[in-house]
Amino acid sequence: MAREPELAARQAHRAEIRSRWLLSAPALIIIFVAAVGPLFVMLAYSVMVRGDYGDVRFGEFSSEGWFNVFFQRDIFDDTITYADAHLSIFWRSIRLSLITTVSTLILGFPTAYFIATRPRHTREVWVFLITIPFWTNLLIRTFAMQEVIRNEGVVNTLLQALGVIDQPIQILYTDWAILFGMVYVYLPLMVLPLYASMERLDFRLVEAGYDLYAGRFAVLRRIILPLVKPGLVAGSILVFIPSLGAYVTPRVLGGGKNMMLGNLIELQFGAGRNWPLGAALSITLMVIVMVALLFYVRNASRSGATGHG
Amino acid sequence: MARYFDVKRQTGFATIAIVTFVLLYLPIAILVIYAFNEGESLANWEGFSLRWFVAAANNDAVKQAAWRSLVIAAFAATFATIAATMAALATTRTRRYRGLTFKYAMINQPLMVPEIVTAVALLIVFSQVKVWTGYSGLGYLILAHTAFCIPFAYLPVRARLENMDLALESAAADLYATPWKTFRRITLPLLQPGIVAGFMLAFVISLDDVVITEFVKSGGQDTLPTYMLGQLRRVITPEVNAIATLFLALSVLIVTAFFFINRQKA
Amino acid sequence: MPEPLRVNERRVAVEARNISKVFGTGEHALRALDDVSVGIAENEFFTLLGPSGCGKTTLLRLIAGFEFPTSGAILLGGEDIATLPPYKRPVNTVFQSYALFPHLTVAQNVSFGLEMLGKPRGEIEARVAEMLKLMRMEQLANRRTDQISGGQAQRVALARALAPAPKVLLLDEPLSALDYKLRKEMQLELKRMQAETGITFIFVTHDQEEALTMSDRVAVMSAGKILQVGSPRDIYDRPAERFVADFIGETNYLAGTVQGVDGGRAEVLLKTGGRISASYSEGMTPSGEVTLVVRPEHARAVEGAADLSGAVEDIVYFGTDTHIHTRLDDGSAFTVRQQNSRNAVLPFARGDRIGIVVGDDAAQVLRD
């Protein structure tokens, strides 16, 4: 009789876990069917033989897809060389993403700080002003940037009118255009997490810093920066990852030639008709993203353990 | 004039912030302004006119794409919100149990994989399924959109649940409400702002999607964003600006509503 | 079938029988309640008193049905309810945070329990009106619960819990969020409410003063066990254990050896010299080395020799009384509390040697 309540409690607990699985089933199934599962199919595709008109030959396996990510075989003498075209696109993607991250940081950090130091009632308005572009269609924002940097766009027209230049500067369809576009499009993703951690910043700590003879820069470097580091890391990750996988922005602003990884992947599923290579490239991109995320998770858990003391 | 020392001031930060805001809004402003241009060019201002809005409104392709966008967003947001609300109920306010981390990882998975990767993976799977089943309707798009909308709908519902006082449901149970009645009368009404917010987020996210839609859609299934993407390859007239402006207005409207709902219930 | 138990000739409303509650398992296991047995009489104002983490709230939650006991039985009117869910128990709770439903009005909060019980519309309306009147909240019936003050929220929580006329009302530190003055008011109000409704109140608090002023009986808890159950007077004047003596009020301790026991009193030879007679609690026979407790206000400081003697270390003025801190000859500290009056002046100062008279029935032998 004494065990009876405990038994009832354990049964109740088990029933609760079961109902929790039932409740989460629809979300889990949808995501498995339309997001996670296809990734496994793609993994399988990456090791199959390419079909002549796209697709693959089922059941015929080949390492050709993965081989082609990094190497190429000369059509005439079968010599193997590095796939320079691919590697340069990898390199461009990583380089542009890093520069984008740093640029958004340079613009975003002071902006987030500015918002966080406004009086409470106006602060909401500033946050709102950041949120609006964040939720505005990415394609529209890219298109807006295109209009600004076109040869006949505002920038060139203005510079010509001022007599700074005679001929319009070709910005569109260069790496610069992609960079401008990505900075413009991903800037809110940097500001919002930075703001979130700055909003919680205890300015009595800043006062304590000044009290202990720190100058403005010392306070920024020794007190503010370490305290908002979680937001800084989160913002950087939130900008870096979509930059790396960017597709729309380089397609619209980079034209056909200045490809990034996303466009290279699309090419394999379109004109390239090399699905195994496209699948292998996709997985490679995903792995790079996962590594970046892992770095973030480790960083976040570490700062979580030491922070909020 | 003597300036008092301001502990919050950092040299140059305010200037950079203002520059940032100008940079954020200037391109959008230009885009909107040229939507009202009388002329056909995006370079010269030839006077105010609504002709491009009229043109967009009379363009069947635009109307169909817009309608399709709304239909997909409505279905996807509804399904995603229901699934996400159930998942949020299943994953909050509990001790850790086996599989909880797995659930978190699954629900947030669409946020962690680059869109282009999911897009081509879906292309691979759905193109095969289309061959097998012969069905090539909007179902694929709705399913794909539902999946990536779930984490967005999940976020505000979960936040709302975690901030909810557990004692409220205890109190209801104490006052003779069965678990179902407690849910109907207490939990659900209190959750409602989070659910509405989740639905709106999901709706906007679905409406905005380009990449996944571009790869999953069958022929003649353009949504407004993929239609615009197609147009950008051609000679652009201010009609695109007009479409973008209308789209923008809709997004701003939803986000504003979201902002106020969230603030009011904070 | 458990027999109906009686406490002080009253029928028992709630009984906890050998209740243990363990949270978690393995090395993280926490024994919140350890073989607790207690009976609470009908129409009693019963208080569970103890520091945070002593298990008092856990015991309350077990009675309400929010937790299941690991072992043991909870009897309500003689029936074991340990496995019933909360919505099947005729027991209502006033929560520490009040837990008022924020989306419902004051009246809707009060009627909630009645609606869930499926009472007819007319009866619900009449009962809600009655409860609001009892709480003097008629004007606030249609207010939202976030538009009322803390004191009013407290009353709504009480009205909501009392409306279904439960057999037992559980109150989980309901006054802790109120400021001092309001708390005093509500203490009286709660007493009045309990007397008027005749419902058994089980009240949880960590505030000893609250426990002493409001309760018929108090159970002092520590580390998952009930150490002593008794009337406030018993608990204060005759603490059975050091923890109880410490937790409630201020206390002096005296070491000594029992010389003999006679008629419920022990003759104790103090370590400082001198003998006093001390009472002890039922069920024990003091012998050998013991510790006595003496409340500071039950002793008197005098000039010259007395039961105890020592040197004045400090004299602290408190308005209503004065605390005289002394160091006894064996090196232990002893404090005497003396009532002030406008013309009385203490005839000694810091450093003086004084005597201390321990009152007739002032010392109690601790169970150790």
mmCIF file of N, CA and C in Angstrom, chain C residues 205-295:
data_model
loop_
_atom_site.group_PDB
_atom_site.id
_atom_site.type_symbol
_atom_site.label_atom_id
_atom_site.label_comp_id
_atom_site.label_asym_id
_atom_site.label_seq_id
_atom_site.Cartn_x
_atom_site.Cartn_y
_atom_site.Cartn_z
ATOM 1 N N THR C 205 3.827 29.323 6.561
ATOM 2 C CA THR C 205 4.570 30.578 6.682
ATOM 3 C C THR C 205 5.964 30.314 7.229
ATOM 4 N N HIS C 206 6.846 31.288 6.991
ATOM 5 C CA HIS C 206 8.166 31.211 7.617
ATOM 6 C C HIS C 206 8.269 32.303 8.677
ATOM 7 N N ASP C 207 7.158 33.042 8.859
ATOM 8 C CA ASP C 207 7.163 34.172 9.772
ATOM 9 C C ASP C 207 6.620 33.718 11.128
ATOM 10 N N GLN C 208 7.490 33.635 12.117
ATOM 11 C CA GLN C 208 7.108 33.087 13.418
ATOM 12 C C GLN C 208 6.030 33.938 14.084
ATOM 13 N N GLU C 209 6.129 35.254 13.906
ATOM 14 C CA GLU C 209 5.158 36.125 14.555
ATOM 15 C C GLU C 209 3.766 35.851 13.999
ATOM 16 N N GLU C 210 3.702 35.715 12.653
ATOM 17 C CA GLU C 210 2.445 35.410 11.987
ATOM 18 C C GLU C 210 1.864 34.104 12.529
ATOM 19 N N ALA C 211 2.745 33.113 12.656
ATOM 20 C CA ALA C 211 2.301 31.798 13.128
ATOM 21 C C ALA C 211 1.741 31.895 14.546
ATOM 22 N N LEU C 212 2.428 32.632 15.398
ATOM 23 C CA LEU C 212 2.004 32.702 16.792
ATOM 24 C C LEU C 212 0.691 33.465 16.944
ATOM 25 N N THR C 213 0.531 34.557 16.175
ATOM 26 C CA THR C 213 -0.651 35.396 16.382
ATOM 27 C C THR C 213 -1.907 34.786 15.787
ATOM 28 N N MET C 214 -1.782 33.975 14.728
ATOM 29 C CA MET C 214 -2.988 33.542 14.026
ATOM 30 C C MET C 214 -3.468 32.142 14.363
ATOM 31 N N SER C 215 -2.566 31.266 14.773
ATOM 32 C CA SER C 215 -2.891 29.843 14.739
ATOM 33 C C SER C 215 -3.568 29.322 15.995
ATOM 34 N N ASP C 216 -4.359 28.266 15.821
ATOM 35 C CA ASP C 216 -4.792 27.454 16.955
ATOM 36 C C ASP C 216 -3.646 26.545 17.363
ATOM 37 N N ARG C 217 -3.059 25.914 16.344
ATOM 38 C CA ARG C 217 -1.882 25.087 16.610
ATOM 39 C C ARG C 217 -0.840 25.337 15.532
ATOM 40 N N VAL C 218 0.413 25.107 15.922
ATOM 41 C CA VAL C 218 1.535 25.330 15.009
ATOM 42 C C VAL C 218 2.355 24.048 14.940
ATOM 43 N N ALA C 219 2.777 23.686 13.720
ATOM 44 C CA ALA C 219 3.752 22.607 13.577
ATOM 45 C C ALA C 219 5.048 23.238 13.100
ATOM 46 N N VAL C 220 6.115 23.045 13.867
ATOM 47 C CA VAL C 220 7.404 23.602 13.457
ATOM 48 C C VAL C 220 8.148 22.531 12.676
ATOM 49 N N MET C 221 8.578 22.899 11.464
ATOM 50 C CA MET C 221 9.231 21.926 10.584
ATOM 51 C C MET C 221 10.664 22.313 10.314
ATOM 52 N N SER C 222 11.491 21.300 10.124
ATOM 53 C CA SER C 222 12.868 21.529 9.706
ATOM 54 C C SER C 222 13.355 20.293 8.977
ATOM 55 N N ALA C 223 14.031 20.497 7.884
ATOM 56 C CA ALA C 223 14.655 19.410 7.118
ATOM 57 C C ALA C 223 13.724 18.218 6.903
ATOM 58 N N GLY C 224 12.485 18.514 6.493
ATOM 59 C CA GLY C 224 11.568 17.446 6.119
ATOM 60 C C GLY C 224 10.888 16.749 7.278
ATOM 61 N N LYS C 225 11.076 17.250 8.475
ATOM 62 C CA LYS C 225 10.438 16.615 9.634
ATOM 63 C C LYS C 225 9.640 17.638 10.433
ATOM 64 N N ILE C 226 8.596 17.144 11.103
ATOM 65 C CA ILE C 226 7.882 18.003 12.041
ATOM 66 C C ILE C 226 8.524 17.820 13.407
ATOM 67 N N LEU C 227 9.030 18.900 13.984
ATOM 68 C CA LEU C 227 9.767 18.788 15.234
ATOM 69 C C LEU C 227 8.851 18.899 16.442
ATOM 70 N N GLN C 228 7.845 19.767 16.341
ATOM 71 C CA GLN C 228 6.967 19.967 17.486
ATOM 72 C C GLN C 228 5.624 20.487 16.992
ATOM 73 N N VAL C 229 4.555 19.967 17.573
ATOM 74 C CA VAL C 229 3.219 20.470 17.263
ATOM 75 C C VAL C 229 2.598 20.926 18.566
ATOM 76 N N GLY C 230 2.030 22.130 18.564
ATOM 77 C CA GLY C 230 1.394 22.582 19.795
ATOM 78 C C GLY C 230 0.770 23.937 19.621
ATOM 79 N N SER C 231 0.145 24.407 20.687
ATOM 80 C CA SER C 231 -0.428 25.746 20.633
ATOM 81 C C SER C 231 0.728 26.750 20.574
ATOM 82 N N PRO C 232 0.471 27.960 20.079
ATOM 83 C CA PRO C 232 1.540 28.957 20.024
ATOM 84 C C PRO C 232 2.241 29.119 21.376
ATOM 85 N N ARG C 233 1.456 29.073 22.443
ATOM 86 C CA ARG C 233 2.030 29.224 23.786
ATOM 87 C C ARG C 233 2.993 28.098 24.098
ATOM 88 N N ASP C 234 2.564 26.882 23.834
ATOM 89 C CA ASP C 234 3.416 25.703 24.035
ATOM 90 C C ASP C 234 4.734 25.855 23.306
ATOM 91 N N ILE C 235 4.575 26.198 22.036
ATOM 92 C CA ILE C 235 5.755 26.259 21.172
ATOM 93 C C ILE C 235 6.735 27.308 21.684
ATOM 94 N N TYR C 236 6.179 28.418 22.117
ATOM 95 C CA TYR C 236 7.058 29.506 22.533
ATOM 96 C C TYR C 236 7.626 29.258 23.934
ATOM 97 N N ASP C 237 6.763 28.914 24.856
ATOM 98 C CA ASP C 237 7.205 28.785 26.241
ATOM 99 C C ASP C 237 7.934 27.475 26.498
ATOM 100 N N ARG C 238 7.508 26.433 25.807
ATOM 101 C CA ARG C 238 8.095 25.121 26.086
ATOM 102 C C ARG C 238 8.634 24.469 24.819
ATOM 103 N N PRO C 239 9.615 25.102 24.192
ATOM 104 C CA PRO C 239 10.177 24.491 22.972
ATOM 105 C C PRO C 239 10.824 23.156 23.331
ATOM 106 N N ALA C 240 10.551 22.161 22.519
ATOM 107 C CA ALA C 240 11.055 20.827 22.843
ATOM 108 C C ALA C 240 12.481 20.645 22.368
ATOM 109 N N GLU C 241 12.835 21.355 21.286
ATOM 110 C CA GLU C 241 14.166 21.136 20.724
ATOM 111 C C GLU C 241 14.866 22.462 20.493
ATOM 112 N N ARG C 242 16.151 22.371 20.373
ATOM 113 C CA ARG C 242 16.964 23.555 20.176
ATOM 114 C C ARG C 242 16.520 24.333 18.929
ATOM 115 N N PHE C 243 16.200 23.598 17.834
ATOM 116 C CA PHE C 243 15.807 24.271 16.599
ATOM 117 C C PHE C 243 14.558 25.122 16.810
ATOM 118 N N VAL C 244 13.593 24.526 17.518
ATOM 119 C CA VAL C 244 12.334 25.235 17.752
ATOM 120 C C VAL C 244 12.590 26.484 18.583
ATOM 121 N N ALA C 245 13.390 26.314 19.631
ATOM 122 C CA ALA C 245 13.700 27.441 20.501
ATOM 123 C C ALA C 245 14.413 28.539 19.725
ATOM 124 N N ASP C 246 15.320 28.145 18.862
ATOM 125 C CA ASP C 246 16.097 29.095 18.064
ATOM 126 C C ASP C 246 15.257 29.810 17.031
ATOM 127 N N PHE C 247 14.401 29.030 16.380
ATOM 128 C CA PHE C 247 13.665 29.567 15.238
ATOM 129 C C PHE C 247 12.618 30.581 15.697
ATOM 130 N N ILE C 248 12.055 30.339 16.882
ATOM 131 C CA ILE C 248 11.006 31.214 17.363
ATOM 132 C C ILE C 248 11.531 32.046 18.514
ATOM 133 N N GLY C 249 11.616 33.321 18.335
ATOM 134 C CA GLY C 249 12.033 34.232 19.382
ATOM 135 C C GLY C 249 13.513 34.116 19.701
ATOM 136 N N GLU C 250 13.917 34.832 20.754
ATOM 137 C CA GLU C 250 15.314 34.780 21.183
ATOM 138 C C GLU C 250 15.408 33.880 22.396
ATOM 139 N N THR C 251 16.559 33.272 22.582
ATOM 140 C CA THR C 251 16.686 32.256 23.618
ATOM 141 C C THR C 251 18.045 32.307 24.283
ATOM 142 N N ASN C 252 18.058 31.989 25.559
ATOM 143 C CA ASN C 252 19.325 31.756 26.264
ATOM 144 C C ASN C 252 19.452 30.265 26.530
ATOM 145 N N TYR C 253 20.660 29.773 26.473
ATOM 146 C CA TYR C 253 20.900 28.367 26.776
ATOM 147 C C TYR C 253 21.739 28.257 28.036
ATOM 148 N N LEU C 254 21.372 27.308 28.897
ATOM 149 C CA LEU C 254 22.148 27.063 30.111
ATOM 150 C C LEU C 254 22.478 25.575 30.165
ATOM 151 N N ALA C 255 23.725 25.259 30.464
ATOM 152 C CA ALA C 255 24.118 23.855 30.601
ATOM 153 C C ALA C 255 24.030 23.441 32.066
ATOM 154 N N GLY C 256 23.651 22.191 32.281
ATOM 155 C CA GLY C 256 23.557 21.736 33.659
ATOM 156 C C GLY C 256 23.415 20.229 33.752
ATOM 157 N N THR C 257 23.318 19.729 34.963
ATOM 158 C CA THR C 257 23.160 18.295 35.180
ATOM 159 C C THR C 257 21.892 18.057 35.992
ATOM 160 N N VAL C 258 21.127 17.061 35.578
ATOM 161 C CA VAL C 258 19.880 16.759 36.276
ATOM 162 C C VAL C 258 20.205 16.085 37.622
ATOM 163 N N GLN C 259 19.615 16.627 38.660
ATOM 164 C CA GLN C 259 19.846 16.073 40.001
ATOM 165 C C GLN C 259 18.699 15.152 40.399
ATOM 166 N N GLY C 260 17.532 15.471 39.912
ATOM 167 C CA GLY C 260 16.388 14.630 40.234
ATOM 168 C C GLY C 260 15.160 15.088 39.491
ATOM 169 N N VAL C 261 14.191 14.196 39.361
ATOM 170 C CA VAL C 261 12.959 14.518 38.662
ATOM 171 C C VAL C 261 11.811 14.306 39.619
ATOM 172 N N ASP C 262 10.914 15.291 39.667
ATOM 173 C CA ASP C 262 9.801 15.161 40.615
ATOM 174 C C ASP C 262 8.594 15.938 40.110
ATOM 175 N N GLY C 263 7.489 15.249 39.941
ATOM 176 C CA GLY C 263 6.225 15.895 39.570
ATOM 177 C C GLY C 263 6.301 16.696 38.284
ATOM 178 N N GLY C 264 6.910 16.116 37.262
ATOM 179 C CA GLY C 264 6.958 16.789 35.964
ATOM 180 C C GLY C 264 7.989 17.915 35.915
ATOM 181 N N ARG C 265 8.802 18.044 36.956
ATOM 182 C CA ARG C 265 9.836 19.069 36.932
ATOM 183 C C ARG C 265 11.186 18.442 37.253
ATOM 184 N N ALA C 266 12.190 19.010 36.625
ATOM 185 C CA ALA C 266 13.539 18.483 36.846
ATOM 186 C C ALA C 266 14.338 19.484 37.676
ATOM 187 N N GLU C 267 15.095 18.956 38.616
ATOM 188 C CA GLU C 267 15.982 19.790 39.430
ATOM 189 C C GLU C 267 17.344 19.765 38.731
ATOM 190 N N VAL C 268 17.815 20.933 38.322
ATOM 191 C CA VAL C 268 19.037 20.952 37.517
ATOM 192 C C VAL C 268 20.120 21.765 38.219
ATOM 193 N N LEU C 269 21.299 21.175 38.334
ATOM 194 C CA LEU C 269 22.459 21.900 38.863
ATOM 195 C C LEU C 269 23.174 22.550 37.671
ATOM 196 N N LEU C 270 23.196 23.881 37.675
ATOM 197 C CA LEU C 270 23.765 24.588 36.529
ATOM 198 C C LEU C 270 25.286 24.549 36.558
ATOM 199 N N LYS C 271 25.881 24.652 35.389
ATOM 200 C CA LYS C 271 27.338 24.644 35.277
ATOM 201 C C LYS C 271 27.932 25.886 35.948
ATOM 202 N N THR C 272 27.131 26.941 35.944
ATOM 203 C CA THR C 272 27.610 28.186 36.548
ATOM 204 C C THR C 272 27.425 28.167 38.061
ATOM 205 N N GLY C 273 26.957 27.094 38.605
ATOM 206 C CA GLY C 273 26.589 27.034 40.009
ATOM 207 C C GLY C 273 25.137 27.409 40.148
ATOM 208 N N GLY C 274 24.507 27.099 41.227
ATOM 209 C CA GLY C 274 23.100 27.410 41.414
ATOM 210 C C GLY C 274 22.226 26.320 40.842
ATOM 211 N N ARG C 275 21.045 26.201 41.386
ATOM 212 C CA ARG C 275 20.104 25.173 40.973
ATOM 213 C C ARG C 275 18.837 25.851 40.519
ATOM 214 N N ILE C 276 18.216 25.337 39.466
ATOM 215 C CA ILE C 276 16.862 25.774 39.139
ATOM 216 C C ILE C 276 15.996 24.586 38.792
ATOM 217 N N SER C 277 14.717 24.814 38.905
ATOM 218 C CA SER C 277 13.775 23.768 38.556
ATOM 219 C C SER C 277 13.249 24.079 37.163
ATOM 220 N N ALA C 278 13.214 23.054 36.321
ATOM 221 C CA ALA C 278 12.821 23.280 34.928
ATOM 222 C C ALA C 278 11.762 22.278 34.488
ATOM 223 N N SER C 279 10.900 22.715 33.584
ATOM 224 C CA SER C 279 9.896 21.799 33.044
ATOM 225 C C SER C 279 10.483 21.039 31.861
ATOM 226 N N TYR C 280 9.827 19.979 31.447
ATOM 227 C CA TYR C 280 10.285 19.247 30.267
ATOM 228 C C TYR C 280 9.065 18.714 29.528
ATOM 229 N N SER C 281 9.268 18.378 28.254
ATOM 230 C CA SER C 281 8.099 17.969 27.480
ATOM 231 C C SER C 281 7.727 16.521 27.743
ATOM 232 N N GLU C 282 6.464 16.252 27.460
ATOM 233 C CA GLU C 282 5.911 14.923 27.690
ATOM 234 C C GLU C 282 6.730 13.841 27.008
ATOM 235 N N GLY C 283 6.787 12.706 27.589
ATOM 236 C CA GLY C 283 7.397 11.563 26.928
ATOM 237 C C GLY C 283 8.894 11.495 27.071
ATOM 238 N N MET C 284 9.482 12.363 27.848
ATOM 239 C CA MET C 284 10.925 12.246 28.058
ATOM 240 C C MET C 284 11.206 12.243 29.566
ATOM 241 N N THR C 285 12.309 11.618 29.943
ATOM 242 C CA THR C 285 12.754 11.644 31.332
ATOM 243 C C THR C 285 14.164 12.210 31.342
ATOM 244 N N PRO C 286 14.309 13.458 31.722
ATOM 245 C CA PRO C 286 15.629 14.075 31.639
ATOM 246 C C PRO C 286 16.578 13.440 32.646
ATOM 247 N N SER C 287 17.816 13.285 32.210
ATOM 248 C CA SER C 287 18.840 12.779 33.121
ATOM 249 C C SER C 287 20.194 13.193 32.578
ATOM 250 N N GLY C 288 21.183 13.185 33.441
ATOM 251 C CA GLY C 288 22.546 13.501 33.044
ATOM 252 C C GLY C 288 22.695 14.958 32.620
ATOM 253 N N GLU C 289 23.586 15.175 31.644
ATOM 254 C CA GLU C 289 23.846 16.534 31.180
ATOM 255 C C GLU C 289 22.716 16.979 30.275
ATOM 256 N N VAL C 290 22.182 18.169 30.510
ATOM 257 C CA VAL C 290 21.084 18.663 29.685
ATOM 258 C C VAL C 290 21.313 20.138 29.358
ATOM 259 N N THR C 291 20.540 20.613 28.409
ATOM 260 C CA THR C 291 20.550 22.042 28.101
ATOM 261 C C THR C 291 19.186 22.611 28.444
ATOM 262 N N LEU C 292 19.190 23.745 29.113
ATOM 263 C CA LEU C 292 17.938 24.419 29.440
ATOM 264 C C LEU C 292 17.784 25.643 28.560
ATOM 265 N N VAL C 293 16.546 25.999 28.244
ATOM 266 C CA VAL C 293 16.335 27.280 27.548
ATOM 267 C C VAL C 293 15.559 28.207 28.470
ATOM 268 N N VAL C 294 15.938 29.480 28.395
ATOM 269 C CA VAL C 294 15.242 30.516 29.158
ATOM 270 C C VAL C 294 15.027 31.702 28.227
ATOM 271 N N ARG C 295 13.764 32.116 28.048
ATOM 272 C CA ARG C 295 13.496 33.277 27.200
ATOM 273 C C ARG C 295 14.016 34.540 27.899
#
